Amino acid sequence: MVDVNIDSFDLVPDLIGWPIALVGLGRLAGRSPWFLLAAGSAVVGLAVSALHVVGAAGSLLGLLDALSGTGVVFGTCSAIIALVEAPEPRRTANLIRWWDLGLVVVAMASLPVLGADLGALAIVLVVLALAVAVWFMVFCWKQRHRPELMAAAVHAA
């Protein structure tokens, strides 16, 4: 979901990250259909990453890559809103999902207008996207002990 590259070497390989996300979301899919949406988005992200490994490229793959990450964020946050009664996590999840979606919409809407010459807008979008990604990961980590968000097997134990 977050690419960290040094001289085109990916420090967090997507082919490792996406399956980890898929396993976790798959375990939660029975708790909310929103987790199922997030898991489906992780499948798309994994497929896109596999295509990148074999050398495929293109604007459609870039779009699918962005949408898969947004699907994971939006689905996960929506599931938290649906399952958690406490107002603070619901409010934070709502903010995260709309910030993430908004950034993707702005980026995608800007490409046809500005093309590859995004300049300063690209820098702002990348910084904001990284901030939202970190916010999302920290938020999810903080929610991990909520019984309503635990996988059925873990919850039953």
CSV table of C-alpha atoms in Angstrom, one decimal:
chain,number,residue,atom,x,y,z
A,1,MET,CA,0.0,0.0,0.0
A,2,VAL,CA,2.9,2.3,0.6
A,3,ASP,CA,5.9,2.1,-1.8
A,4,VAL,CA,9.3,2.9,-0.1
A,5,ASN,CA,11.9,2.7,-2.8
A,6,ILE,CA,15.7,3.4,-2.9
A,7,ASP,CA,17.1,3.3,-6.4
A,8,SER,CA,14.1,1.3,-7.5
A,9,PHE,CA,14.6,-1.3,-4.7
A,10,ASP,CA,11.3,-1.7,-2.9
A,11,LEU,CA,12.0,-1.8,0.9
A,12,VAL,CA,8.5,-3.1,1.6
A,13,PRO,CA,7.8,-5.5,-1.2
A,14,ASP,CA,4.2,-5.4,-2.2
A,15,LEU,CA,4.2,-9.2,-2.9
A,16,ILE,CA,4.8,-9.6,0.9
A,17,GLY,CA,2.6,-6.8,2.1
A,18,TRP,CA,-0.5,-7.5,0.1
A,19,PRO,CA,-0.8,-11.2,1.2
A,20,ILE,CA,-0.3,-10.2,4.8
A,21,ALA,CA,-3.2,-7.6,4.4
A,22,LEU,CA,-5.3,-10.2,2.6
A,23,VAL,CA,-4.9,-12.8,5.3
A,24,GLY,CA,-5.8,-10.3,8.1
A,25,LEU,CA,-8.8,-8.9,6.1
A,26,GLY,CA,-9.9,-12.4,5.1
A,27,ARG,CA,-10.1,-13.4,8.8
A,28,LEU,CA,-12.3,-10.3,9.5
A,29,ALA,CA,-14.5,-10.7,6.4
A,30,GLY,CA,-17.2,-12.4,8.3
A,31,ARG,CA,-17.5,-9.5,10.7
A,32,SER,CA,-18.6,-7.0,8.1
A,33,PRO,CA,-19.1,-6.8,4.3
A,34,TRP,CA,-16.8,-3.8,4.4
A,35,PHE,CA,-13.9,-6.1,5.4
A,36,LEU,CA,-14.9,-8.2,2.4
A,37,LEU,CA,-14.6,-5.2,0.2
A,38,ALA,CA,-11.2,-4.4,1.7
A,39,ALA,CA,-10.0,-8.0,1.2
A,40,GLY,CA,-11.1,-7.9,-2.4
A,41,SER,CA,-9.2,-4.7,-2.9
A,42,ALA,CA,-6.1,-6.4,-1.4
A,43,VAL,CA,-6.5,-9.2,-4.0
A,44,VAL,CA,-6.5,-6.5,-6.8
A,45,GLY,CA,-3.4,-4.9,-5.2
A,46,LEU,CA,-1.6,-8.3,-5.1
A,47,ALA,CA,-2.5,-9.0,-8.7
A,48,VAL,CA,-1.2,-5.5,-9.8
A,49,SER,CA,2.0,-6.1,-7.8
A,50,ALA,CA,2.5,-9.4,-9.5
A,51,LEU,CA,2.1,-7.8,-12.9
A,52,HIS,CA,4.6,-5.1,-12.0
A,53,VAL,CA,7.1,-7.8,-11.0
A,54,VAL,CA,6.9,-9.3,-14.5
A,55,GLY,CA,7.4,-5.9,-16.1
A,56,ALA,CA,3.9,-4.8,-16.9
A,57,ALA,CA,3.3,-1.1,-16.7
A,58,GLY,CA,0.7,1.4,-17.8
A,59,SER,CA,-1.8,3.9,-16.6
A,60,LEU,CA,-4.5,1.3,-16.1
A,61,LEU,CA,-2.2,-0.6,-13.7
A,62,GLY,CA,-1.4,2.7,-11.9
A,63,LEU,CA,-5.1,3.4,-11.5
A,64,LEU,CA,-5.8,-0.1,-10.2
A,65,ASP,CA,-2.9,0.2,-7.8
A,66,ALA,CA,-4.3,3.4,-6.4
A,67,LEU,CA,-7.8,2.2,-6.2
A,68,SER,CA,-6.8,-1.1,-4.5
A,69,GLY,CA,-5.1,0.8,-1.7
A,70,THR,CA,-8.1,3.1,-1.3
A,71,GLY,CA,-10.4,0.2,-1.3
A,72,VAL,CA,-8.5,-1.4,1.6
A,73,VAL,CA,-8.6,1.9,3.5
A,74,PHE,CA,-12.2,2.8,2.8
A,75,GLY,CA,-13.4,-0.8,3.4
A,76,THR,CA,-11.5,-1.1,6.7
A,77,CYS,CA,-12.6,2.3,8.0
A,78,SER,CA,-16.2,1.7,7.0
A,79,ALA,CA,-16.2,-1.7,8.8
A,80,ILE,CA,-14.8,0.0,11.9
A,81,ILE,CA,-17.6,2.6,11.7
A,82,ALA,CA,-20.2,-0.2,11.3
A,83,LEU,CA,-18.9,-2.3,14.2
A,84,VAL,CA,-17.6,0.0,16.8
A,85,GLU,CA,-20.0,2.0,19.0
A,86,ALA,CA,-17.5,4.4,20.6
A,87,PRO,CA,-17.7,7.8,18.9
A,88,GLU,CA,-14.0,8.6,18.7
A,89,PRO,CA,-12.8,5.6,16.6
A,90,ARG,CA,-15.9,6.1,14.3
A,91,ARG,CA,-15.0,9.8,13.8
A,92,THR,CA,-11.3,9.0,13.1
A,93,ALA,CA,-12.2,6.2,10.7
A,94,ASN,CA,-14.6,8.5,8.9
A,95,LEU,CA,-11.9,11.2,8.5
A,96,ILE,CA,-9.3,8.7,7.3
A,97,ARG,CA,-11.5,7.1,4.7
A,98,TRP,CA,-12.6,10.4,3.2
A,99,TRP,CA,-9.1,12.0,3.3
A,100,ASP,CA,-7.7,8.9,1.5
A,101,LEU,CA,-10.5,8.8,-1.1
A,102,GLY,CA,-10.3,12.6,-1.6
A,103,LEU,CA,-6.5,12.5,-2.3
A,104,VAL,CA,-7.0,9.7,-4.9
A,105,VAL,CA,-9.8,11.6,-6.6
A,106,VAL,CA,-7.7,14.8,-6.7
A,107,ALA,CA,-4.7,12.9,-8.1
A,108,MET,CA,-6.7,11.1,-10.7
A,109,ALA,CA,-8.6,14.2,-11.7
A,110,SER,CA,-5.4,16.2,-12.0
A,111,LEU,CA,-3.6,13.7,-14.3
A,112,PRO,CA,-5.8,14.4,-17.4
A,113,VAL,CA,-5.5,18.1,-16.9
A,114,LEU,CA,-1.8,18.5,-15.9
A,115,GLY,CA,-0.5,15.2,-17.4
A,116,ALA,CA,3.0,14.3,-16.1
A,117,ASP,CA,3.7,17.9,-15.2
A,118,LEU,CA,2.1,17.8,-11.7
A,119,GLY,CA,5.1,19.5,-10.2
A,120,ALA,CA,4.4,21.0,-6.7
A,121,LEU,CA,0.9,19.4,-6.6
A,122,ALA,CA,2.5,15.9,-6.9
A,123,ILE,CA,4.8,16.7,-3.9
A,124,VAL,CA,1.9,17.9,-1.8
A,125,LEU,CA,-0.2,14.8,-2.8
A,126,VAL,CA,2.6,12.4,-2.0
A,127,VAL,CA,3.3,13.9,1.4
A,128,LEU,CA,-0.4,14.0,2.3
A,129,ALA,CA,-0.9,10.4,1.0
A,130,LEU,CA,2.0,9.2,3.2
A,131,ALA,CA,0.6,11.1,6.2
A,132,VAL,CA,-2.8,9.5,5.7
A,133,ALA,CA,-1.3,6.0,5.2
A,134,VAL,CA,0.7,6.3,8.5
A,135,TRP,CA,-2.4,7.7,10.2
A,136,PHE,CA,-4.4,4.7,8.9
A,137,MET,CA,-1.8,2.2,10.1
A,138,VAL,CA,-1.5,3.7,13.5
A,139,PHE,CA,-5.2,4.0,13.9
A,140,CYS,CA,-5.7,0.3,12.9
A,141,TRP,CA,-3.0,-0.7,15.4
A,142,LYS,CA,-4.7,1.1,18.2
A,143,GLN,CA,-8.0,-0.6,17.4
A,144,ARG,CA,-6.6,-4.1,17.3
A,145,HIS,CA,-7.8,-5.2,20.8
A,146,ARG,CA,-11.4,-4.2,20.3
A,147,PRO,CA,-13.5,-7.4,20.6
A,148,GLU,CA,-15.9,-6.3,17.9
A,149,LEU,CA,-12.9,-6.1,15.4
A,150,MET,CA,-11.3,-9.4,16.2
A,151,ALA,CA,-11.6,-12.4,13.9
A,152,ALA,CA,-14.2,-14.9,14.9
A,153,ALA,CA,-11.6,-17.6,15.9
A,154,VAL,CA,-9.6,-15.2,18.0
A,155,HIS,CA,-12.8,-13.7,19.5
A,156,ALA,CA,-14.2,-17.2,20.4
A,157,ALA,CA,-11.0,-18.2,22.2
